[in-house]
Coordinates of C-alpha atoms in Angstrom, one line a residue:
Chain A
M502 CA 119.5 -89.0 -116.0
E503 CA 122.2 -86.4 -115.6
E504 CA 121.2 -85.4 -119.2
L505 CA 117.3 -85.2 -118.0
K506 CA 118.4 -83.1 -115.2
L507 CA 120.9 -80.7 -117.5
N508 CA 117.9 -80.3 -119.6
V509 CA 115.3 -80.0 -116.6
L510 CA 117.5 -77.6 -114.9
E511 CA 117.6 -75.2 -118.2
L512 CA 114.1 -75.0 -118.8
L513 CA 113.7 -74.3 -114.8
K514 CA 115.9 -71.2 -115.5
Q515 CA 113.5 -70.2 -118.1
D516 CA 110.8 -70.4 -116.0
A517 CA 110.7 -72.0 -112.7
R518 CA 107.1 -72.2 -112.7
H519 CA 106.8 -74.9 -115.0
T520 CA 105.2 -77.9 -114.4
P521 CA 106.9 -81.6 -114.3
A522 CA 103.7 -82.6 -116.8
I523 CA 105.0 -80.0 -119.0
I524 CA 108.6 -80.2 -119.1
A525 CA 108.5 -84.3 -119.0
T526 CA 106.0 -83.4 -122.4
M527 CA 108.7 -80.4 -123.9
L528 CA 111.3 -83.0 -123.0
D529 CA 109.4 -85.9 -123.8
A530 CA 110.4 -88.1 -120.6
A531 CA 108.1 -89.6 -118.4
E532 CA 106.8 -87.2 -115.3
A533 CA 107.9 -89.8 -112.9
D534 CA 111.8 -89.0 -114.4
V535 CA 111.1 -85.4 -114.3
K536 CA 109.7 -85.4 -110.8
Q537 CA 112.7 -87.4 -109.4
A538 CA 115.3 -85.4 -111.2
I539 CA 114.1 -82.4 -109.4
E540 CA 113.7 -83.9 -106.4
E541 CA 117.2 -85.2 -106.4
L542 CA 118.4 -81.9 -107.4
E543 CA 117.0 -80.1 -104.9
K544 CA 118.3 -82.4 -102.5
D545 CA 121.4 -82.1 -103.3
H546 CA 121.1 -78.4 -103.2
V547 CA 122.0 -77.8 -107.4
I548 CA 118.7 -76.3 -107.2
V549 CA 119.0 -73.8 -104.3
K550 CA 115.9 -71.8 -104.2
Y551 CA 113.1 -70.6 -106.6
A552 CA 113.3 -67.1 -106.5
T553 CA 111.9 -64.3 -108.6
V554 CA 114.1 -61.9 -110.7
V555 CA 112.8 -58.4 -109.5
N556 CA 113.0 -55.8 -111.1
W557 CA 113.4 -53.2 -108.4
S558 CA 114.0 -49.4 -110.0
K559 CA 109.8 -50.2 -110.8
V560 CA 108.8 -50.5 -107.3
S561 CA 108.5 -47.2 -104.6
D562 CA 110.5 -49.1 -102.3
E563 CA 113.8 -48.7 -104.4
K564 CA 117.0 -50.1 -103.0
V565 CA 120.8 -49.1 -103.6
T566 CA 123.0 -51.7 -104.6
A567 CA 127.0 -51.1 -104.1
L568 CA 129.4 -53.6 -105.5
I569 CA 133.0 -53.7 -103.5
E570 CA 136.0 -54.9 -104.0
V571 CA 137.6 -56.1 -101.1
Q572 CA 141.5 -57.0 -100.6
I573 CA 142.1 -59.1 -97.9
T574 CA 145.0 -61.0 -96.4
P575 CA 144.5 -65.3 -96.6
E576 CA 144.5 -66.9 -93.3
R577 CA 147.1 -69.1 -92.5
G578 CA 145.0 -73.0 -92.9
R579 CA 142.2 -71.6 -94.6
G580 CA 142.9 -69.4 -96.9
F581 CA 139.6 -66.7 -97.8
E582 CA 137.1 -68.9 -96.2
G583 CA 137.0 -67.8 -93.0
I584 CA 136.5 -64.1 -93.9
A585 CA 134.3 -64.6 -96.8
E586 CA 132.2 -66.6 -94.0
R587 CA 132.5 -63.6 -91.7
I588 CA 131.1 -61.5 -94.5
Y589 CA 128.1 -63.6 -96.5
L590 CA 126.7 -64.1 -93.1
Y591 CA 125.6 -59.9 -93.2
P592 CA 122.0 -60.1 -94.2
E593 CA 123.0 -57.1 -96.3
V594 CA 125.2 -58.6 -98.1
K595 CA 123.5 -60.0 -101.4
S596 CA 126.2 -62.1 -102.9
V597 CA 130.3 -62.9 -102.8
Y598 CA 132.9 -63.7 -104.8
L599 CA 136.7 -65.2 -104.8
M600 CA 137.7 -63.0 -107.9
S601 CA 141.3 -63.4 -109.7
G602 CA 143.3 -60.5 -110.2
A603 CA 143.6 -57.3 -108.2
Y604 CA 141.6 -57.9 -105.5
D605 CA 140.1 -60.9 -103.2
L606 CA 136.4 -60.9 -102.9
L607 CA 133.5 -59.1 -104.8
V608 CA 130.9 -58.1 -102.8
E609 CA 127.2 -57.2 -103.5
I610 CA 125.6 -54.9 -100.9
E611 CA 121.7 -54.1 -100.8
G612 CA 120.2 -51.2 -98.4
P613 CA 117.5 -49.2 -98.5
T614 CA 119.4 -46.2 -98.4
L615 CA 123.0 -45.3 -99.8
K616 CA 124.0 -43.9 -96.5
E617 CA 123.1 -47.4 -95.1
V618 CA 125.2 -48.9 -97.5
A619 CA 128.5 -46.8 -97.5
S620 CA 128.0 -46.6 -92.9
F621 CA 127.8 -51.1 -93.8
V622 CA 130.9 -50.7 -95.1
S623 CA 132.9 -48.7 -92.8
N624 CA 131.2 -50.0 -89.7
K625 CA 131.3 -53.7 -90.5
L626 CA 133.4 -54.4 -93.5
S627 CA 136.5 -52.1 -93.1
P628 CA 137.2 -53.0 -89.2
I629 CA 137.6 -56.9 -90.1
D630 CA 140.9 -57.5 -89.3
A631 CA 141.8 -59.3 -92.1
V632 CA 140.5 -56.3 -94.9
L633 CA 143.6 -54.3 -96.3
S634 CA 141.3 -52.0 -98.5
T635 CA 137.5 -51.6 -99.7
K636 CA 136.5 -50.1 -103.2
T637 CA 133.0 -49.4 -103.1
F638 CA 131.2 -48.6 -106.3
F639 CA 127.3 -48.0 -106.2
I640 CA 125.5 -49.2 -109.0
L641 CA 123.3 -46.4 -110.9
K642 CA 121.1 -49.0 -113.5
K643 CA 120.7 -52.6 -113.8
Y644 CA 120.5 -53.4 -117.5
K645 CA 120.0 -57.1 -117.5
Q646 CA 120.3 -59.6 -114.6
D647 CA 121.0 -63.5 -114.5
G648 CA 120.1 -63.4 -118.4
I649 CA 117.1 -61.3 -118.1
I650 CA 117.0 -57.5 -120.0
F651 CA 115.3 -55.1 -117.5
E652 CA 114.6 -52.4 -120.5
E653 CA 110.9 -53.1 -121.7
H654 CA 110.8 -53.3 -125.8
E655 CA 108.1 -54.3 -128.0
D656 CA 109.3 -57.4 -129.1
D657 CA 106.8 -58.9 -131.0
H658 CA 106.4 -57.1 -134.3
R659 CA 105.0 -60.1 -136.0
L660 CA 102.0 -60.0 -138.2
L661 CA 99.1 -61.8 -136.9
I662 CA 98.6 -64.2 -139.3
S663 CA 101.3 -65.0 -141.9
P664 CA 101.6 -67.7 -144.7
Chain B
M452 CA 100.2 -26.3 -178.5
I453 CA 96.8 -27.2 -176.7
K454 CA 95.2 -23.9 -175.2
D455 CA 93.6 -25.0 -172.1
E456 CA 90.1 -24.0 -172.6
E457 CA 90.2 -26.5 -175.8
V458 CA 91.1 -29.6 -173.2
N459 CA 88.2 -31.8 -172.9
E460 CA 88.4 -32.8 -169.3
T461 CA 86.6 -36.4 -169.9
K462 CA 89.3 -37.0 -173.0
L463 CA 92.3 -37.1 -170.3
Q464 CA 90.5 -39.5 -168.1
P465 CA 91.0 -43.3 -168.7
R466 CA 88.5 -44.4 -171.1
R467 CA 88.2 -47.7 -169.9
A468 CA 84.8 -48.3 -167.7
S469 CA 86.9 -49.5 -164.6
M470 CA 90.7 -49.1 -163.8
R471 CA 90.4 -53.0 -163.3
E472 CA 90.0 -53.4 -167.4
Y473 CA 93.7 -52.2 -168.0
L474 CA 94.9 -55.2 -166.0
S475 CA 96.6 -58.1 -167.7
P476 CA 94.3 -61.4 -167.2
Q477 CA 97.1 -63.4 -165.5
A478 CA 96.6 -60.4 -163.0
Q479 CA 93.0 -60.7 -162.8
A480 CA 92.7 -64.0 -162.4
I481 CA 94.3 -63.9 -159.4
K482 CA 92.4 -65.1 -156.5
P483 CA 93.0 -63.3 -153.1
S484 CA 95.1 -65.3 -150.6
G485 CA 92.7 -66.7 -148.1
I486 CA 94.8 -65.8 -145.5
R487 CA 94.4 -62.2 -146.4
R488 CA 90.8 -62.4 -145.5
F489 CA 91.2 -64.0 -142.4
F490 CA 94.3 -61.5 -141.6
D491 CA 91.2 -58.8 -141.7
L492 CA 89.6 -60.6 -139.7
V493 CA 92.3 -61.6 -136.7
S494 CA 93.0 -57.7 -136.5
A495 CA 89.5 -57.0 -135.7
N496 CA 89.4 -58.4 -132.8
R497 CA 91.3 -58.7 -129.7
D498 CA 92.8 -59.6 -126.5
V499 CA 93.7 -62.9 -129.5
I500 CA 96.3 -65.0 -129.3
T501 CA 97.6 -66.1 -132.5
L502 CA 98.9 -69.3 -133.5
G503 CA 98.8 -68.0 -137.1
V504 CA 101.8 -66.7 -137.6
G505 CA 104.3 -68.1 -140.5
E506 CA 107.7 -66.8 -138.7
P507 CA 110.0 -67.4 -136.0
D508 CA 109.5 -65.8 -132.9
F509 CA 113.3 -65.3 -132.4
V510 CA 114.7 -61.7 -133.1
T511 CA 117.1 -62.4 -135.8
P512 CA 120.7 -63.4 -133.4
W513 CA 122.2 -60.3 -132.3
H514 CA 125.7 -61.1 -133.8
V515 CA 123.9 -61.3 -137.1
R516 CA 122.2 -57.8 -136.7
E517 CA 125.6 -56.5 -135.3
A518 CA 128.1 -57.4 -138.3
C519 CA 124.8 -55.9 -140.6
V520 CA 125.4 -52.4 -138.8
Y521 CA 129.2 -52.6 -138.4
S522 CA 129.2 -53.1 -142.5
L523 CA 126.3 -50.0 -142.9
E524 CA 129.3 -47.8 -141.0
T525 CA 131.9 -48.5 -143.4
G526 CA 130.2 -47.8 -146.3
R527 CA 129.0 -50.7 -147.6
T528 CA 126.2 -50.0 -149.6
Q529 CA 126.7 -50.5 -153.4
Y530 CA 125.3 -53.3 -156.0
T531 CA 126.6 -56.6 -155.3
S532 CA 127.8 -59.2 -158.4
N533 CA 124.1 -60.0 -159.4
A534 CA 124.6 -63.6 -158.4
G535 CA 125.4 -62.5 -154.4
I536 CA 128.9 -61.8 -152.9
P537 CA 131.0 -64.3 -153.7
E538 CA 131.9 -65.0 -149.9
L539 CA 128.2 -65.8 -149.4
R540 CA 128.1 -68.1 -152.4
E541 CA 131.1 -69.8 -150.9
A542 CA 129.6 -70.0 -147.5
I543 CA 126.5 -71.4 -149.0
A544 CA 128.2 -74.0 -150.5
H545 CA 130.5 -74.8 -147.9
Y546 CA 127.3 -75.0 -145.8
L547 CA 125.0 -77.3 -147.7
D548 CA 127.6 -79.9 -148.5
D549 CA 128.3 -80.4 -144.5
R550 CA 125.0 -80.1 -143.5
F551 CA 123.1 -82.1 -146.5
D552 CA 125.2 -83.9 -148.6
T553 CA 124.7 -81.7 -151.6
T554 CA 127.8 -80.1 -153.6
Y555 CA 127.6 -77.0 -155.6
Q556 CA 129.9 -74.9 -157.8
P557 CA 130.0 -71.3 -155.7
E558 CA 130.8 -69.9 -159.4
N559 CA 127.7 -70.8 -161.4
E560 CA 125.3 -73.1 -159.5
I561 CA 124.3 -70.8 -156.6
L562 CA 122.3 -67.5 -156.9
V563 CA 122.0 -65.7 -153.8
T564 CA 118.2 -64.2 -154.2
V565 CA 115.3 -61.9 -152.4
G566 CA 114.0 -64.2 -150.3
G567 CA 113.3 -68.2 -151.5
S568 CA 110.0 -66.6 -152.6
E569 CA 112.0 -64.9 -155.5
A570 CA 114.1 -68.2 -156.2
I571 CA 110.8 -70.0 -156.7
D572 CA 109.4 -67.1 -159.0
L573 CA 112.9 -67.0 -161.3
A574 CA 112.5 -71.3 -161.3
L575 CA 108.9 -70.9 -162.7
R576 CA 109.5 -68.4 -165.2
A577 CA 113.0 -69.6 -166.4
L578 CA 111.7 -73.4 -167.0
I579 CA 107.4 -72.8 -167.9
T580 CA 106.6 -72.8 -171.6
P581 CA 102.5 -71.9 -171.5
G582 CA 100.7 -75.0 -171.0
D583 CA 103.2 -76.7 -168.9
E584 CA 101.5 -78.8 -165.8
I585 CA 103.0 -78.2 -162.7
L586 CA 102.6 -80.6 -160.2
I587 CA 101.9 -79.8 -156.3
P588 CA 101.7 -81.5 -153.9
E589 CA 99.0 -79.8 -151.3
P590 CA 98.3 -78.8 -148.7
C591 CA 100.9 -76.5 -149.5
Y592 CA 102.9 -73.1 -149.0
I593 CA 100.1 -70.7 -150.4
S594 CA 102.6 -69.0 -153.3
Y595 CA 103.1 -71.6 -155.5
S596 CA 100.0 -72.0 -157.6
P597 CA 99.5 -67.9 -158.3
I598 CA 103.0 -67.8 -159.7
T599 CA 102.7 -70.8 -161.5
A600 CA 99.8 -69.3 -162.9
L601 CA 101.4 -66.2 -163.8
S602 CA 104.2 -67.3 -165.7
G603 CA 101.1 -69.3 -167.8
G604 CA 101.8 -72.8 -165.9
V605 CA 98.7 -75.2 -165.3
A606 CA 98.8 -75.7 -161.5
V607 CA 98.2 -79.6 -160.8
G608 CA 97.1 -80.0 -157.1
I609 CA 98.1 -83.5 -156.1
E610 CA 96.2 -84.1 -152.7
T611 CA 98.0 -85.9 -149.7
F612 CA 96.6 -87.3 -146.6
A613 CA 97.0 -87.4 -142.8
K614 CA 97.0 -91.0 -142.4
D615 CA 100.3 -91.1 -144.8
D616 CA 101.2 -88.4 -142.3
F617 CA 101.0 -86.0 -145.3
K618 CA 103.8 -87.6 -147.3
L619 CA 103.6 -88.0 -151.1
T620 CA 103.8 -91.3 -152.6
A621 CA 104.7 -92.5 -155.8
E622 CA 101.2 -93.4 -156.6
A623 CA 99.5 -90.3 -156.3
L624 CA 102.3 -88.4 -158.1
R625 CA 101.9 -91.1 -161.0
A626 CA 98.4 -90.2 -161.3
S627 CA 98.6 -87.0 -161.6
I628 CA 101.2 -87.0 -164.7
T629 CA 99.9 -86.1 -167.9
P630 CA 101.8 -85.6 -171.2
Q631 CA 102.0 -81.8 -170.4
S632 CA 103.4 -82.3 -166.7
K633 CA 107.2 -80.6 -166.5
L634 CA 107.7 -79.4 -162.9
L635 CA 107.5 -81.0 -159.8
I636 CA 107.3 -78.6 -156.6
L637 CA 108.2 -79.8 -153.4
C638 CA 108.4 -78.4 -149.9
Y639 CA 109.3 -80.9 -147.2
P640 CA 109.5 -79.9 -144.1
S641 CA 105.9 -78.9 -145.1
N642 CA 104.7 -75.5 -144.4
P643 CA 101.2 -75.8 -143.5
T644 CA 101.8 -79.9 -142.0
G645 CA 104.9 -80.5 -140.8
A646 CA 105.2 -83.3 -142.8
I647 CA 108.6 -84.6 -143.8
M648 CA 110.1 -87.2 -146.1
S649 CA 112.9 -89.4 -145.4
Y650 CA 115.4 -90.9 -147.7
E651 CA 113.1 -94.2 -148.1
D652 CA 110.0 -92.2 -148.8
W653 CA 112.2 -89.9 -151.2
L654 CA 113.5 -92.9 -153.4
P655 CA 110.0 -94.2 -155.1
I656 CA 109.4 -90.4 -155.9
A657 CA 112.8 -90.1 -157.8
K658 CA 112.2 -93.1 -159.7
V659 CA 109.3 -91.1 -160.8
V660 CA 110.7 -88.4 -161.6
E661 CA 113.4 -89.9 -163.4
E662 CA 110.7 -92.1 -165.5
H663 CA 108.9 -89.0 -166.4
D664 CA 112.0 -86.6 -167.0
L665 CA 110.6 -83.9 -164.6
I666 CA 112.6 -81.0 -163.1
V667 CA 111.8 -80.5 -159.5
I668 CA 111.9 -77.5 -157.8
S669 CA 112.9 -78.4 -154.2
D670 CA 111.8 -75.4 -151.8
E671 CA 113.8 -76.7 -148.3
I672 CA 113.3 -73.2 -146.5
Y673 CA 112.4 -75.7 -143.1
A674 CA 115.4 -78.2 -143.5
E675 CA 116.9 -77.3 -140.3
L676 CA 113.9 -77.4 -138.4
S677 CA 114.0 -81.6 -138.9
Y678 CA 113.4 -83.0 -135.5
N679 CA 113.9 -86.6 -136.4
G680 CA 117.1 -87.0 -137.4
N681 CA 118.6 -84.7 -140.4
H682 CA 116.6 -83.6 -143.4
V683 CA 117.0 -85.3 -146.4
S684 CA 117.5 -82.6 -149.5
F685 CA 115.7 -83.8 -153.0
A686 CA 119.1 -83.0 -154.5
S687 CA 121.4 -85.5 -152.3
L688 CA 119.2 -88.4 -154.3
P689 CA 121.1 -90.2 -156.6
G690 CA 120.9 -89.1 -160.1
M691 CA 118.6 -86.1 -158.7
K692 CA 121.0 -83.0 -158.9
D693 CA 120.9 -82.1 -162.1
R694 CA 117.0 -82.4 -162.2
T695 CA 116.6 -80.1 -158.8
I696 CA 116.3 -76.8 -158.6
L697 CA 117.3 -76.5 -154.9
V698 CA 115.6 -73.8 -152.7
S699 CA 116.3 -72.3 -149.4
G700 CA 116.9 -69.3 -147.3
F701 CA 117.7 -67.8 -143.7
S702 CA 114.5 -66.7 -143.0
K703 CA 113.6 -70.1 -140.6
A704 CA 116.8 -71.4 -139.5
F705 CA 118.4 -67.9 -138.3
A706 CA 115.6 -65.9 -137.7
M707 CA 115.7 -63.5 -140.3
T708 CA 112.3 -63.9 -142.4
G709 CA 112.4 -59.7 -142.3
W710 CA 116.1 -59.7 -144.5
R711 CA 114.5 -61.3 -147.6
M712 CA 117.9 -63.6 -148.1
G713 CA 117.3 -66.7 -150.2
Y714 CA 118.9 -68.7 -153.0
A715 CA 118.6 -71.0 -155.4
C716 CA 121.0 -74.0 -156.4
G717 CA 121.2 -76.1 -159.7
H718 CA 122.4 -76.9 -162.8
S719 CA 124.6 -74.1 -164.4
D720 CA 122.2 -73.9 -167.3
L721 CA 119.1 -73.3 -165.5
I722 CA 121.0 -70.9 -162.6
S723 CA 122.3 -69.1 -165.0
A724 CA 118.7 -68.3 -166.8
M725 CA 117.6 -67.7 -163.8
L726 CA 120.4 -65.0 -163.4
K727 CA 119.6 -63.5 -166.0
I728 CA 115.9 -62.6 -165.3
H729 CA 117.2 -62.3 -161.6
Q730 CA 119.6 -59.3 -162.9
Y731 CA 116.8 -57.5 -164.9
T732 CA 114.5 -57.4 -162.6
V733 CA 116.2 -56.9 -158.9
M734 CA 119.9 -56.7 -160.1
C735 CA 120.4 -58.1 -156.9
A736 CA 120.0 -59.2 -153.5
P737 CA 120.3 -56.3 -150.9
V738 CA 124.2 -56.1 -149.6
M739 CA 122.8 -55.4 -146.2
G740 CA 121.2 -59.1 -145.8
Q741 CA 124.2 -60.4 -147.7
V742 CA 126.1 -59.7 -144.9
A743 CA 124.4 -60.4 -142.1
A744 CA 123.7 -64.0 -144.3
L745 CA 127.2 -64.5 -144.7
E746 CA 127.6 -63.8 -140.4
A747 CA 124.4 -66.2 -139.7
L748 CA 126.3 -69.4 -141.6
T749 CA 130.0 -68.4 -140.5
N750 CA 129.1 -67.7 -136.8
G751 CA 125.7 -68.7 -136.4
M752 CA 125.0 -72.3 -135.7
E753 CA 125.0 -72.8 -132.0
E754 CA 122.3 -70.0 -132.0
K755 CA 120.4 -71.8 -134.6
D756 CA 120.4 -75.3 -133.1
R757 CA 119.5 -73.3 -129.8
M758 CA 116.5 -72.3 -131.7
V759 CA 115.5 -75.3 -133.0
E760 CA 115.7 -77.5 -129.8
S761 CA 113.5 -74.6 -128.4
Y762 CA 111.0 -75.2 -130.9
N763 CA 111.3 -79.2 -130.8
Q764 CA 110.1 -78.6 -127.3
R765 CA 107.0 -76.4 -128.6
R766 CA 106.1 -79.1 -131.0
R767 CA 106.2 -81.4 -128.2
L768 CA 103.9 -79.2 -125.9
V769 CA 101.1 -78.8 -128.8
V770 CA 100.6 -81.9 -130.3
H771 CA 100.1 -83.3 -126.7
G772 CA 98.0 -80.7 -126.2
F773 CA 96.0 -81.3 -128.9
R774 CA 95.4 -85.0 -128.7
E775 CA 94.8 -84.2 -124.9
I776 CA 91.6 -82.0 -126.0
G777 CA 90.6 -85.0 -128.6
L778 CA 92.2 -83.8 -131.6
D779 CA 93.6 -85.8 -134.2
C780 CA 97.3 -84.3 -134.8
H781 CA 99.5 -86.8 -136.9
E782 CA 102.8 -85.7 -135.4
P783 CA 104.5 -83.3 -137.4
K784 CA 108.2 -84.0 -137.9
G785 CA 109.8 -80.8 -139.2
A786 CA 108.9 -76.7 -139.8
F787 CA 107.1 -74.9 -136.7
Y788 CA 103.2 -76.2 -137.5
A789 CA 101.0 -78.6 -136.1
F790 CA 98.4 -79.5 -138.0
P791 CA 95.2 -81.0 -136.8
S792 CA 92.1 -82.5 -137.6
I793 CA 89.1 -80.5 -136.7
A794 CA 86.4 -82.8 -138.5
S795 CA 85.5 -84.5 -135.6
T796 CA 83.8 -81.2 -134.1
G797 CA 81.8 -81.5 -137.4
L798 CA 82.8 -77.9 -138.5
D799 CA 84.6 -76.6 -141.1
S800 CA 87.8 -75.2 -141.3
E801 CA 86.5 -72.0 -142.3
T802 CA 83.8 -72.1 -139.8
F803 CA 85.9 -73.8 -137.1
A804 CA 89.1 -70.9 -137.3
E805 CA 85.9 -68.2 -137.1
R806 CA 84.7 -69.1 -134.3
L807 CA 87.8 -70.1 -132.5
L808 CA 88.8 -66.4 -132.7
T809 CA 85.0 -64.8 -132.0
E810 CA 84.5 -67.1 -129.3
G811 CA 87.8 -68.8 -128.3
R812 CA 89.9 -66.0 -128.3
V813 CA 92.7 -67.9 -130.4
A814 CA 93.9 -67.3 -133.7
A815 CA 94.8 -70.5 -136.5
V816 CA 94.9 -70.7 -140.0
P817 CA 91.7 -72.8 -141.7
G818 CA 93.6 -75.6 -143.5
N819 CA 91.5 -75.0 -146.6
V820 CA 93.4 -72.2 -147.6
F821 CA 96.5 -74.4 -148.2
G822 CA 94.6 -76.2 -151.0
K823 CA 93.8 -79.5 -151.4
G824 CA 93.5 -82.1 -148.5
G825 CA 93.2 -78.6 -146.1
E826 CA 89.7 -78.8 -145.8
G827 CA 89.1 -80.0 -142.1
F828 CA 92.3 -79.5 -140.3
I829 CA 93.9 -75.9 -138.7
R830 CA 97.1 -74.5 -139.1
C831 CA 99.0 -73.8 -135.6
S832 CA 102.2 -72.1 -135.4
Y833 CA 104.0 -73.1 -132.5
A834 CA 106.6 -70.4 -132.9
T835 CA 105.4 -68.6 -129.8
S836 CA 105.9 -68.6 -126.0
V837 CA 105.4 -71.7 -124.0
Q838 CA 103.1 -69.5 -121.8
Q839 CA 100.9 -68.4 -124.4
I840 CA 100.9 -71.8 -126.2
T841 CA 99.7 -73.2 -123.1
E842 CA 97.1 -70.6 -122.8
A843 CA 96.0 -70.8 -126.5
L844 CA 95.7 -74.8 -125.5
D845 CA 93.6 -74.2 -122.6
R846 CA 91.3 -71.8 -124.4
I847 CA 91.2 -74.0 -127.4
G848 CA 89.7 -77.0 -125.3
D849 CA 87.3 -75.2 -123.3
F850 CA 85.9 -74.2 -126.8
V851 CA 86.3 -77.7 -128.3
H852 CA 84.5 -79.1 -125.5
R853 CA 81.8 -76.4 -125.7
L854 CA 81.1 -77.3 -129.4
K855 CA 81.1 -81.0 -128.8
K856 CA 78.8 -80.8 -126.0
G857 CA 76.3 -79.1 -128.3

């Protein structure tokens, strides 16, 4: 079952819309087992959500994304957890990672305009007591996300029929 | 000196009635490939999903392409030794030993060629005396028979059958042997049927080969694409190494079709004869391709395994799909083709494929172009995306049901 789950995850990562029937055929497994694996993965929050990877730059409603390096003072007893939670609960925050190296948290923020992202940093993030410093980097262009390349190439150069 | 006014224009023209009359009888005798005709037909149709492609849908892995780019930047643009750069021949020797238990000396038993195709041509040219009969199990890759004829050989097709999973049997082989039989060309895993040969399947064949003193050209270009345990190389069978010219290459396993990188391995006497022809015709395989091939063998195994697993998943999808539609489909255990029977529709291969193209908007190659035993089947490549495969299967299903309803 564990191996089946890993294989199911691989296929769902490629295309979350694969049906259990197709996955079962591709993995030479019983459809009922695949269904059960998916249910368990969902229940255990291994599969957290089925979301869509969007290339926002192609939509008129463009978004501004920034990566912020945050240095913080950890709290006695809770370490980074409490501060991280205070930060990630903001809906503007898309992702938060605890990092090794020169800073502690890497925070990804998304907002409709540059001004609003900047204001989030100055009004919400920096005033938190434990936050020592922030460095904000605006993302200019996304080339690849989650293993998916955004640039469109003519991928299939093959002849329609070949021996 | 001829003065301008004296020149008779008509005398300057070629004097035979048609330019074709200048062609050699061998060139004239080659029939145009049935695939070519079908290609023109497919190109004229729009919104078609093609299952007719005989090459991987992956682009060559980036590290391989990058190795080639770096090597070009450092100015590596010269001829290489005729047999191929020594590091590549060593890597091939190591790879074959490691993967398929076949041992060759890089110094004199391995020749790097322009695709597996050149290796086959060289082997046939080096071995055929005009009038020799060349045994070829069919359905098979479309080049063997014309290339045989160019060398003056007589191609003798041996029909194989779906009931045997398109394996070659010792009885069928024996029945085709005459005193003129000299060579046997094998291609397993098979294009177009996806058939493979196990160790047990091979033993009786090896026995017949030994009894009749045949030489074997074993085209193992699809060796890595074996889904039912490891590929068994004909050269690895007891006593068969010296009788076998092993032909393979990088096209299918490493998604490198356009690089045209192949190789031949065999007894040094045979390889050195092939090397002579090779050096007078192409000098050496392109250096860029050789550098890329070396990178593929050195660092490309993980990526190759990932691609093979992906073909395997799609293989199951396609076979399952054809059976659901109601078309008999033997399990192809190698390569990336399914070869379903369309006999139940009452149409012949060509008619089925043409109508599937125009009415069903799916391109597949009619089985009859692959020789004896191919009539009644179509070749469907599953080296295409899952999305395309499922859409193609839907279309084929609709088409077949319309046919069967009348």
